Short mmCIF file of C-alpha atoms and ligand atoms in Angstrom, two decimals:
data_model
loop_
_atom_site.label_atom_id
_atom_site.label_comp_id
_atom_site.label_asym_id
_atom_site.label_seq_id
_atom_site.Cartn_x
_atom_site.Cartn_y
_atom_site.Cartn_z
CA UNK A 25 0.00 0.00 0.00
CA UNK A 26 2.69 2.47 -1.06
CA UNK A 27 2.26 6.19 -1.63
CA UNK A 28 -1.40 6.48 -0.97
CA UNK A 29 -2.68 9.94 -1.43
CA UNK A 30 -5.05 10.89 1.33
CA UNK A 31 -6.40 13.84 -0.62
CA UNK A 32 -7.87 11.67 -3.37
CA UNK A 33 -11.49 10.72 -3.34
CA UNK A 34 -11.75 6.94 -3.21
CA UNK A 35 -14.47 4.58 -4.35
CA UNK A 36 -15.11 0.87 -3.92
CA UNK A 37 -17.75 -1.79 -3.92
CA UNK A 38 -18.33 -2.41 -0.22
CA UNK A 39 -20.45 -5.55 -0.42
CA UNK A 40 -19.38 -9.06 -1.49
CA UNK A 41 -19.17 -9.66 -5.21
CA UNK A 42 -22.09 -11.97 -5.79
CA UNK A 43 -25.81 -11.73 -6.14
CA UNK A 44 -27.60 -10.16 -3.21
CA UNK A 45 -30.62 -8.17 -2.21
CA UNK A 46 -28.63 -4.98 -2.22
CA UNK A 47 -25.08 -3.93 -2.98
CA UNK A 48 -23.27 -0.81 -1.89
CA UNK A 49 -20.78 1.43 -3.66
CA UNK A 50 -18.98 3.74 -1.32
CA UNK A 51 -17.17 7.03 -1.95
CA UNK A 52 -15.03 8.98 0.50
CA UNK A 53 -13.19 12.27 0.13
CA UNK A 54 -13.50 15.91 -0.81
CA UNK A 55 -15.03 15.21 -4.23
CA UNK A 56 -17.50 12.56 -3.10
CA UNK A 57 -20.50 14.89 -3.19
CA UNK A 58 -19.46 16.56 -6.46
CA UNK A 59 -19.15 13.13 -8.09
CA UNK A 60 -22.55 12.14 -6.67
CA UNK A 61 -24.00 15.31 -8.23
CA UNK A 62 -22.83 14.10 -11.62
CA UNK A 63 -24.08 10.53 -11.47
CA UNK A 64 -27.22 10.69 -9.32
CA UNK A 65 -30.58 12.05 -10.35
CA UNK A 66 -32.90 12.42 -7.39
CA UNK A 67 -36.62 11.98 -7.77
CA UNK A 68 -37.12 15.46 -6.32
CA UNK A 69 -34.34 16.89 -8.51
CA UNK A 70 -32.22 18.16 -5.60
CA UNK A 71 -28.45 17.64 -5.97
CA UNK A 72 -26.56 15.56 -3.36
CA UNK A 73 -24.19 18.45 -2.57
CA UNK A 74 -27.21 20.22 -1.06
CA UNK A 75 -28.27 17.32 1.16
CA UNK A 76 -28.03 17.47 4.90
CA UNK A 77 -25.66 15.02 6.57
CA UNK A 78 -27.02 11.59 7.43
CA UNK A 79 -29.96 11.65 5.07
CA UNK A 80 -31.11 9.12 2.49
CA UNK A 81 -32.46 9.97 -0.96
CA UNK A 82 -34.27 8.05 -3.65
CA UNK A 83 -33.32 8.30 -7.29
CA UNK A 84 -31.33 6.85 -10.18
CA UNK A 85 -27.71 6.42 -11.11
CA UNK A 86 -27.38 7.36 -14.75
CA UNK A 87 -24.59 7.83 -17.23
CA UNK A 88 -25.89 11.23 -18.23
CA UNK A 89 -27.78 14.12 -16.72
CA UNK A 90 -31.32 15.10 -17.59
CA UNK A 91 -31.37 18.04 -19.88
CA UNK A 92 -34.68 19.84 -20.37
CA UNK A 93 -33.59 21.59 -23.55
CA UNK A 94 -32.78 18.49 -25.55
CA UNK A 95 -35.41 16.42 -23.77
CA UNK A 96 -32.76 13.74 -23.61
CA UNK A 97 -33.57 10.44 -21.89
CA UNK A 98 -31.65 9.30 -18.83
CA UNK A 99 -29.29 6.36 -19.43
CA UNK A 100 -30.18 4.68 -16.16
CA UNK A 101 -27.93 2.05 -14.62
CA UNK A 102 -30.04 1.37 -11.54
CA UNK A 103 -32.64 2.64 -9.15
CA UNK A 104 -30.88 3.43 -5.86
CA UNK A 105 -30.91 4.98 -2.43
CA UNK A 106 -28.12 7.46 -1.81
CA UNK A 107 -26.87 8.23 1.69
CA UNK A 108 -24.76 11.25 2.56
CA UNK A 109 -22.54 11.50 5.63
CA UNK A 110 -20.61 14.71 5.80
CA UNK A 111 -17.18 15.26 7.32
CA UNK A 112 -16.28 14.94 10.11
CA UNK A 113 -19.26 12.83 11.22
CA UNK A 114 -18.46 9.80 9.07
CA UNK A 115 -16.51 6.53 9.15
CA UNK A 116 -13.44 8.17 7.57
CA UNK A 117 -14.08 11.68 8.95
CA UNK A 118 -14.38 12.74 5.29
CA UNK A 119 -17.46 13.30 3.15
CA UNK A 120 -18.93 9.88 2.43
CA UNK A 121 -21.54 8.91 -0.13
CA UNK A 122 -23.03 5.42 -0.09
CA UNK A 123 -25.05 4.22 -3.01
CA UNK A 124 -27.31 1.27 -2.24
CA UNK A 125 -28.24 -0.40 -5.47
CA UNK A 126 -29.50 -3.83 -6.49
CA UNK A 127 -26.96 -6.47 -5.54
CA UNK A 128 -25.73 -7.66 -8.93
CA UNK A 129 -22.12 -7.77 -10.03
CA UNK A 130 -22.71 -5.89 -13.27
CA UNK A 131 -24.76 -3.15 -11.62
CA UNK A 132 -22.13 -2.63 -8.92
CA UNK A 133 -19.27 -2.56 -11.43
CA UNK A 134 -21.10 -0.12 -13.71
CA UNK A 135 -21.75 2.28 -10.84
CA UNK A 136 -18.17 2.01 -9.59
CA UNK A 137 -16.81 2.58 -13.11
CA UNK A 138 -18.97 5.65 -13.47
CA UNK A 139 -17.65 7.07 -10.19
CA UNK A 140 -14.09 6.40 -11.39
CA UNK A 141 -14.73 8.11 -14.72
CA UNK A 142 -15.98 11.14 -12.81
CA UNK A 143 -12.73 11.43 -10.87
CA UNK A 144 -12.64 8.94 -7.98
CA UNK A 145 -9.72 6.56 -7.53
CA UNK A 146 -10.21 2.85 -6.69
CA UNK A 147 -9.75 2.37 -2.95
CA UNK A 148 -7.03 0.08 -1.72
CA UNK A 149 -7.65 -2.68 0.79
CA UNK A 150 -8.78 -1.28 4.13
CA UNK A 151 -8.29 2.27 2.93
CA UNK A 152 -11.56 3.54 4.39
CA UNK A 153 -10.54 2.21 7.80
CA UNK A 154 -6.98 3.42 7.32
CA UNK A 155 -8.34 6.92 6.72
CA UNK A 156 -10.43 6.61 9.86
CA UNK A 157 -7.20 5.85 11.71
CA UNK A 158 -5.02 8.47 10.02
CA UNK A 159 -7.72 11.11 10.45
CA UNK A 160 -7.77 10.34 14.17
CA UNK A 161 -11.26 8.86 14.51
CA UNK A 162 -10.05 5.55 15.88
CA UNK A 163 -6.70 4.31 17.13
CA UNK A 164 -4.93 1.31 15.65
CA UNK A 165 -6.24 -1.33 18.06
CA UNK A 166 -9.76 -0.17 17.29
CA UNK A 167 -9.11 -0.29 13.55
CA UNK A 168 -7.87 -3.86 13.98
CA UNK A 169 -11.05 -4.67 15.87
CA UNK A 170 -12.98 -3.91 12.67
CA UNK A 171 -11.12 -6.75 10.97
CA UNK A 172 -11.75 -9.05 13.94
CA UNK A 173 -15.46 -8.30 13.81
CA UNK A 174 -15.56 -9.28 10.15
CA UNK A 175 -13.58 -12.46 10.87
CA UNK A 176 -15.36 -13.45 14.11
CA UNK A 177 -16.17 -17.18 14.15
CA UNK A 178 -18.63 -17.18 17.04
CA UNK A 179 -20.88 -14.70 18.84
CA UNK A 180 -18.53 -14.73 21.81
CA UNK A 181 -15.53 -13.83 19.64
CA UNK A 182 -17.65 -11.08 18.11
CA UNK A 183 -18.55 -9.69 21.53
CA UNK A 184 -14.88 -9.46 22.41
CA UNK A 185 -14.03 -7.66 19.19
CA UNK A 186 -16.85 -5.19 19.82
CA UNK A 187 -15.29 -4.39 23.19
CA UNK A 188 -12.01 -3.70 21.45
CA UNK A 189 -13.74 -1.52 18.85
CA UNK A 190 -15.42 0.37 21.68
CA UNK A 191 -11.92 1.14 22.93
CA UNK A 192 -11.72 -1.00 26.08
CA UNK A 193 -8.18 -2.12 25.29
CA UNK A 194 -7.11 1.37 24.20
CA UNK A 195 -8.42 2.79 27.46
CA UNK A 196 -6.52 0.28 29.56
CA UNK A 197 -3.32 0.85 27.57
CA UNK A 198 -3.64 4.63 27.90
CA UNK A 199 -4.09 4.36 31.66
CA UNK A 200 -0.94 2.28 31.94
CA UNK A 201 0.93 4.77 29.78
CA UNK A 202 -0.16 7.66 32.00
CA UNK A 203 1.11 5.82 35.03
CA UNK A 204 4.43 5.22 33.28
CA UNK A 205 4.74 8.86 32.32
CA UNK A 206 4.29 9.81 35.98
CA UNK A 207 7.02 7.41 37.05
CA UNK A 208 9.33 8.60 34.29
CA UNK A 209 8.74 12.24 35.32
CA UNK A 210 9.59 11.39 38.89
CA UNK A 211 12.84 9.75 37.81
CA UNK A 212 13.74 12.57 35.47
CA UNK A 213 13.27 15.13 38.24
CA UNK A 214 15.79 13.15 40.22
CA UNK A 215 18.24 13.02 37.33
CA UNK A 216 18.09 16.82 37.15
CA UNK A 217 18.63 17.44 40.84
CA UNK A 218 21.10 14.88 41.95
CA UNK A 219 23.91 12.86 40.53
CA UNK A 220 23.37 10.38 43.31
CA UNK A 221 20.93 7.56 43.92
CA UNK A 222 17.22 7.96 43.81
CA UNK A 223 15.66 8.93 47.18
CA UNK A 224 14.22 5.89 49.02
CA UNK A 225 10.68 7.22 49.15
CA UNK A 226 10.67 7.89 45.45
CA UNK A 227 12.28 4.58 44.65
CA UNK A 228 9.43 2.95 46.51
CA UNK A 229 6.83 4.92 44.60
CA UNK A 230 8.40 4.00 41.26
CA UNK A 231 8.64 0.39 42.33
CA UNK A 232 4.99 0.20 43.29
CA UNK A 233 4.02 1.85 39.99
CA UNK A 234 6.04 -0.75 38.12
CA UNK A 235 4.38 -3.54 40.07
CA UNK A 236 0.94 -2.15 39.37
CA UNK A 237 1.58 -1.90 35.62
CA UNK A 238 3.20 -5.31 35.45
CA UNK A 239 0.23 -6.84 37.17
CA UNK A 240 -2.17 -5.35 34.66
CA UNK A 241 -0.01 -6.48 31.74
CA UNK A 242 0.16 -9.99 33.22
CA UNK A 243 -3.61 -10.10 33.33
CA UNK A 244 -3.88 -9.06 29.71
CA UNK A 245 -1.28 -11.62 28.70
CA UNK A 246 -3.11 -14.34 30.64
CA UNK A 247 -6.20 -13.63 28.62
CA UNK A 248 -4.20 -14.12 25.41
CA UNK A 249 -4.48 -17.89 25.79
CA UNK A 250 -8.21 -17.49 25.43
CA UNK A 251 -7.74 -14.88 22.76
CA UNK A 252 -5.88 -17.35 20.58
CA UNK A 253 -8.72 -19.82 20.93
CA UNK A 254 -11.35 -17.22 20.08
CA UNK A 255 -9.37 -16.18 17.03
CA UNK A 256 -8.14 -19.50 15.70
CA UNK A 257 -10.52 -21.92 17.33
CA UNK A 258 -9.70 -24.90 19.49
CA UNK A 259 -8.49 -28.03 17.72
CA UNK A 260 -9.84 -31.27 19.07
CA UNK A 261 -9.30 -34.76 17.74
CA UNK A 262 -11.54 -37.77 18.35
CA UNK A 263 -9.40 -40.76 19.03
CA UNK A 264 -10.36 -44.36 19.74
CA UNK A 265 -10.17 -47.83 18.28
CA UNK A 266 -12.57 -48.89 15.54
CA UNK A 267 -16.27 -49.15 16.33
CA UNK A 268 -16.21 -47.30 19.66
CA UNK A 269 -18.56 -44.71 18.13
CA UNK A 270 -16.23 -41.87 17.16
CA UNK A 271 -18.14 -40.93 14.02
CA UNK A 272 -21.43 -41.24 15.89
CA UNK A 273 -20.06 -38.87 18.50
CA UNK A 274 -19.07 -36.28 15.91
CA UNK A 275 -22.52 -36.52 14.34
CA UNK A 276 -24.13 -36.16 17.76
CA UNK A 277 -22.07 -33.06 18.57
CA UNK A 278 -22.85 -31.58 15.16
CA UNK A 279 -26.49 -32.55 15.56
CA UNK A 280 -26.42 -33.90 12.02
CA UNK A 281 -25.41 -37.01 10.14
CA UNK A 282 -22.14 -35.72 8.78
CA UNK A 283 -20.03 -38.87 8.92
CA UNK A 284 -20.97 -42.39 7.86
CA UNK A 285 -21.62 -44.61 10.84
CA UNK A 286 -21.72 -48.38 10.57
CA UNK A 287 -21.11 -51.54 12.60
CA UNK A 288 -18.34 -52.45 10.15
CA UNK A 289 -15.00 -51.62 11.70
CA UNK A 290 -12.93 -49.36 9.46
CA UNK A 291 -15.84 -47.42 7.99
CA UNK A 292 -14.05 -44.11 8.49
CA UNK A 293 -10.94 -44.18 6.33
CA UNK A 294 -10.08 -40.54 6.10
CA UNK A 295 -10.10 -37.93 8.84
CA UNK A 296 -13.04 -35.54 8.68
CA UNK A 297 -12.78 -32.07 10.20
CA UNK A 298 -15.73 -29.90 11.14
CA UNK A 299 -16.16 -26.58 12.95
CA UNK A 300 -18.83 -26.06 15.55
CA UNK A 301 -19.73 -23.24 17.90
CA UNK A 302 -19.47 -24.71 21.35
CA UNK A 303 -20.88 -22.18 23.79
CA UNK A 304 -18.96 -19.44 22.01
CA UNK A 305 -15.78 -21.38 21.39
CA UNK A 306 -15.00 -22.17 17.76
CA UNK A 307 -14.23 -25.87 18.03
CA UNK A 308 -12.45 -27.56 15.14
CA UNK A 309 -13.08 -31.22 15.65
CA UNK A 310 -11.61 -34.06 13.63
CA UNK A 311 -12.99 -37.59 13.45
CA UNK A 312 -10.31 -40.12 12.68
CA UNK A 313 -10.11 -43.67 11.44
CA UNK A 314 -9.61 -45.95 14.41
CA UNK A 315 -6.60 -47.59 12.86
CA UNK A 316 -3.85 -48.66 15.15
CA UNK A 317 -2.17 -51.46 13.17
CA UNK A 318 -2.33 -50.54 9.46
CA UNK A 319 -2.91 -53.47 7.11
CA UNK A 320 -2.39 -51.76 3.78
CA UNK A 321 -1.18 -48.55 2.17
CA UNK A 322 -4.49 -46.76 2.57
CA UNK A 323 -4.57 -47.61 6.24
CA UNK A 324 -0.98 -46.47 6.62
CA UNK A 325 -1.93 -43.13 5.12
CA UNK A 326 -5.01 -42.93 7.38
CA UNK A 327 -2.84 -43.57 10.42
CA UNK A 328 -0.45 -40.85 9.29
CA UNK A 329 -3.34 -38.41 9.08
CA UNK A 330 -4.61 -39.37 12.50
CA UNK A 331 -1.14 -38.70 13.89
CA UNK A 332 -1.03 -35.30 12.23
CA UNK A 333 -4.36 -34.32 13.79
CA UNK A 334 -3.24 -35.72 17.11
CA UNK A 335 0.02 -33.73 17.08
CA UNK A 336 -1.63 -30.38 16.41
CA UNK A 337 -4.66 -30.96 18.64
CA UNK A 338 -5.18 -28.79 21.73
CA UNK A 339 -7.57 -31.37 23.08
CA UNK A 340 -8.10 -35.12 22.65
CA UNK A 341 -11.49 -36.79 23.02
CA UNK A 342 -10.57 -40.38 23.74
CA UNK A 343 -13.55 -42.61 23.00
CA UNK A 344 -14.19 -46.06 24.51
CA UNK A 345 -16.98 -48.53 24.06
CA UNK A 346 -18.19 -48.83 27.64
CA UNK A 347 -20.14 -51.97 26.76
CA UNK A 348 -16.89 -53.86 26.11
CA UNK A 349 -13.78 -54.65 28.08
CA UNK A 350 -10.59 -52.70 27.41
CA UNK A 351 -8.52 -54.14 24.56
CA UNK A 352 -4.80 -53.95 23.96
CA UNK A 353 -5.50 -51.25 21.38
CA UNK A 354 -7.45 -49.20 23.94
CA UNK A 355 -4.52 -49.45 26.35
CA UNK A 356 -2.09 -48.32 23.64
CA UNK A 357 -4.23 -45.26 23.02
CA UNK A 358 -4.39 -44.50 26.75
CA UNK A 359 -0.60 -44.33 26.75
CA UNK A 360 -0.54 -42.03 23.73
CA UNK A 361 -3.28 -39.69 24.91
CA UNK A 362 -1.65 -39.11 28.28
CA UNK A 363 0.74 -36.67 26.60
CA UNK A 364 -2.16 -34.37 25.76
CA UNK A 365 -5.06 -32.62 27.45
CA UNK A 366 -7.60 -35.41 27.24
CA UNK A 367 -11.26 -35.90 27.98
CA UNK A 368 -12.31 -39.53 28.17
CA UNK A 369 -15.63 -40.32 26.54
CA UNK A 370 -17.20 -43.55 27.73
CA UNK A 371 -19.53 -44.02 24.81
CA UNK A 372 -22.46 -46.43 24.49
CA UNK A 373 -23.56 -45.66 28.06
CA UNK A 374 -26.92 -47.14 27.06
CA UNK A 375 -25.33 -50.60 27.09
CA UNK A 376 -24.58 -52.68 30.18
CA UNK A 377 -21.22 -51.33 31.46
CA UNK A 378 -18.35 -53.77 31.12
CA UNK A 379 -15.40 -51.45 30.78
CA UNK A 380 -12.74 -51.17 33.50
CA UNK A 381 -13.62 -47.64 34.53
CA UNK A 382 -11.31 -47.60 37.55
CA UNK A 383 -8.33 -48.42 35.39
CA UNK A 384 -9.05 -45.50 33.05
CA UNK A 385 -9.58 -43.18 36.00
CA UNK A 386 -6.04 -43.91 37.14
CA UNK A 387 -4.77 -42.20 34.00
CA UNK A 388 -7.27 -39.38 33.40
CA UNK A 389 -9.21 -36.96 35.60
CA UNK A 390 -11.96 -36.11 33.23
CA UNK A 391 -14.45 -38.84 32.24
CA UNK A 392 -17.83 -38.28 30.67
CA UNK A 393 -20.45 -40.95 30.03
CA UNK A 394 -22.17 -40.49 26.71
CA UNK A 395 -24.55 -42.31 24.48
CA UNK A 396 -24.06 -40.96 20.99
CA UNK A 397 -26.86 -43.21 19.83
CA UNK A 398 -29.42 -42.02 22.38
CA UNK A 399 -27.95 -38.49 22.47
CA UNK A 400 -27.31 -38.64 26.20
CA UNK A 401 -24.52 -36.94 28.16
CA UNK A 402 -23.65 -34.59 25.31
CA UNK A 403 -24.32 -31.43 27.36
CA UNK A 404 -21.95 -32.74 30.05
CA UNK A 405 -19.33 -33.41 27.41
CA UNK A 406 -19.71 -29.91 25.98
CA UNK A 407 -19.31 -28.45 29.45
CA UNK A 408 -16.20 -30.53 30.08
CA UNK A 409 -14.72 -29.21 26.82
CA UNK A 410 -15.53 -25.62 27.74
CA UNK A 411 -14.05 -26.09 31.20
CA UNK A 412 -10.85 -27.52 29.77
CA UNK A 413 -10.48 -24.39 27.68
CA UNK A 414 -11.21 -21.67 30.21
CA UNK A 415 -9.58 -23.57 33.09
CA UNK A 416 -11.72 -21.59 35.47
CA UNK A 417 -9.59 -18.53 34.72
CA UNK A 418 -12.19 -16.55 32.95
CA UNK A 419 -14.32 -15.25 35.78
CA UNK A 420 -16.64 -12.69 34.30
CA UNK A 421 -17.67 -12.49 30.71
CA UNK A 422 -16.93 -8.75 30.71
CA UNK A 423 -13.21 -9.41 31.06
CA UNK A 424 -11.16 -8.05 28.20
CA UNK A 425 -9.46 -10.71 26.11
CA UNK A 426 -6.41 -9.84 24.04
CA UNK A 427 -6.44 -11.90 20.87
CA UNK A 428 -4.25 -9.97 18.46
CA UNK A 429 -0.74 -11.35 18.03
CA UNK A 430 0.69 -7.88 17.48
CA UNK A 431 -0.79 -6.69 20.77
CA UNK A 432 0.49 -9.74 22.59
CA UNK A 433 4.01 -9.17 21.30
CA UNK A 434 3.92 -5.51 22.33
CA UNK A 435 2.67 -6.45 25.81
CA UNK A 436 5.46 -9.00 26.18
CA UNK A 437 8.06 -6.40 25.22
CA UNK A 438 6.56 -3.95 27.68
CA UNK A 439 6.70 -6.55 30.40
CA UNK A 440 10.34 -7.38 29.71
CA UNK A 441 11.24 -3.70 29.96
CA UNK A 442 9.47 -3.49 33.31
CA UNK A 443 11.39 -6.50 34.61
CA UNK A 444 14.64 -4.83 33.59
CA UNK A 445 13.60 -1.63 35.35
CA UNK A 446 12.77 -3.58 38.50
CA UNK A 447 16.14 -5.26 38.39
CA UNK A 448 17.97 -1.95 37.90
CA UNK A 449 16.04 -0.48 40.79
CA UNK A 450 16.94 -3.43 43.01
CA UNK A 451 20.61 -3.29 42.16
CA UNK A 452 20.58 0.50 42.59
CA UNK A 453 21.76 1.21 39.05
CA UNK A 454 21.79 4.77 37.75
CA UNK A 455 18.39 6.46 37.43
CA UNK A 456 19.09 6.91 33.72
CA UNK A 457 18.92 3.16 33.18
CA UNK A 458 15.60 2.80 34.93
CA UNK A 459 14.10 5.75 33.08
CA UNK A 460 15.30 4.29 29.79
CA UNK A 461 13.57 0.95 30.48
CA UNK A 462 10.35 2.69 31.41
CA UNK A 463 10.52 4.75 28.24
CA UNK A 464 10.93 1.55 26.24
CA UNK A 465 7.91 0.10 28.02
CA UNK A 466 5.90 3.21 27.13
CA UNK A 467 6.93 2.91 23.46
CA UNK A 468 5.84 -0.74 23.38
CA UNK A 469 2.42 0.14 24.75
CA UNK A 470 2.14 2.98 22.23
CA UNK A 471 2.53 0.45 19.45
CA UNK A 472 -0.75 -1.19 20.42
CA UNK A 473 -2.76 1.95 19.86
CA UNK A 474 -0.62 2.85 16.87
CA UNK A 475 0.96 6.04 18.17
CA UNK A 476 4.39 4.99 17.01
CA UNK A 477 3.54 2.45 14.33
CA UNK A 478 5.53 2.81 11.12
CA UNK A 479 4.15 2.71 7.59
CA UNK A 480 5.23 -0.94 7.20
CA UNK A 481 3.16 -1.96 10.22
CA UNK A 482 0.15 -0.08 8.91
CA UNK A 483 0.54 -1.63 5.47
CA UNK A 484 0.64 -5.09 6.98
CA UNK A 485 -2.48 -4.50 9.02
CA UNK A 486 -4.64 -2.81 6.42
CA UNK A 487 -3.67 -5.16 3.60
CA UNK A 488 -5.61 -7.86 5.48
CA UNK A 489 -8.83 -5.92 5.04
CA UNK A 490 -11.08 -6.25 2.06
CA UNK A 491 -11.48 -3.54 -0.51
CA UNK A 492 -14.35 -1.29 0.47
CA UNK A 493 -13.75 -1.59 4.22
N1 GDP B 14 -25.56 -48.86 21.64
C1 GDP B 14 -24.85 -47.90 21.12
N2 GDP B 14 -24.28 -48.06 19.92
C2 GDP B 14 -23.54 -47.04 19.41
C3 GDP B 14 -23.36 -45.83 20.11
N3 GDP B 14 -22.57 -45.04 19.36
C4 GDP B 14 -22.28 -45.71 18.23
N4 GDP B 14 -22.86 -46.94 18.25
C5 GDP B 14 -22.79 -47.97 17.21
O1 GDP B 14 -21.46 -48.45 17.11
C6 GDP B 14 -21.14 -48.76 15.77
C7 GDP B 14 -19.88 -48.03 15.34
O2 GDP B 14 -20.13 -46.65 15.31
P1 GDP B 14 -19.20 -45.61 14.54
O3 GDP B 14 -19.64 -44.26 14.93
O4 GDP B 14 -19.14 -45.94 13.09
O5 GDP B 14 -17.82 -45.95 15.23
P2 GDP B 14 -16.33 -45.51 14.82
O6 GDP B 14 -15.74 -46.63 14.08
O7 GDP B 14 -15.62 -45.28 16.11
O8 GDP B 14 -16.44 -44.26 14.03
C8 GDP B 14 -22.37 -48.38 14.94
O9 GDP B 14 -23.12 -49.55 14.72
C9 GDP B 14 -23.12 -47.42 15.84
O10 GDP B 14 -24.49 -47.42 15.61
C10 GDP B 14 -24.00 -45.69 21.40
O11 GDP B 14 -23.90 -44.65 22.08
N5 GDP B 14 -24.72 -46.76 21.84
MG1 MG B 15 -15.80 -43.86 12.17
#
């Protein structure tokens, strides 16, 4: 996104390119209203440049303008609603015109082309949001929240992104920065007045400030574990020997018949992965072939795939047939699964129990009895999965979760700088050193809200957006 000119008027199709009820072409910049004047004919004949802000008008987009003298006909492209949002009360803080037309690819392209002919430039990816940031309407973490909202996989992830858009993270970061600035000022006053050590009372104040900030940063970093899950989803793998009901379990969790279930062992040859929304957690769950001793090339490949899913899984659902005694294969899987966070599923709980439950309990804490066939115990299993994710750490749902890798890295850097400052303070190093570490910490926090982000960082962030956002 090199050399973008912020004085240009930009235009883009803001809705997905496909057929839809409506589609939107968006313009932003100084010429947006003048361009609208040239392409829009209102039913009441009033030109867009005379509209009040935040009003909607009915009319037509046409290639020409009505001229009474020649009695020329309008070359209409579409019947539309045109919305005007004047600077600075708009998404970009510039004049914005949104044209809502019928949602067809050709219509949208024709309208966009017309706007371009009249002087607009095609917008780059994320350029509307980038303008909102550069024009000071939102800071960088809030701009990134826009992308997270678009990408949210579950309602819970969406809720968290909305908090970030609202500025919850920015507010917290600014508070920490203010506290740092105070501490730095205190140190700098000391540098000016004495060549010697920092006064004990002041050292104590700086130390307690550092502790306070570090604590807050720790909390934010703790939440990042959950943030990663909200962003990327949790990977689970269903493991178990053939015929224990793995595919039935996946179907039961999905509440649909996704995978073929049969009494013939070896029905599932290839791993099947599905995503489901488990109480707000995007759960990627893979059903595997219950092959332990491959008999042919296909089975060897199937085993390889199972292993791959197993290796990358955050969570293993180890399935047993509770109506049968443990087999050597079951015991082999117990050994393997112990290396991972595992929930044991004693499936076929509708049958007379014959499995050695006590033996399994010696290896795993979490056991859930389920009947995939009768759809029993599934709620308990879901709860066990949720618990294994949140680990009881997430107390209230209004807690802020940091999910952006860039933010996490900046917080880690800030924390390291604080540790160095603490160490310098303890070993009574020169005040200069401590102040320098605190300044570094402040810079790292600034990165989150974008106060000191370079063009390369901005490019990287906004290039992930779609055109028209
Ligand atoms: N009684 C009973 N049978 C089940 C249950 N779950 C699965 N089955 C049966 O066990 C057999 C194997 O199931 P399937 O899901 O294909 O097992 P997989 O090989 O582990 O994927 C099928 O005949 C299922 O109908 C259950 O909860 N109770
Ligand atoms: Mg199967």
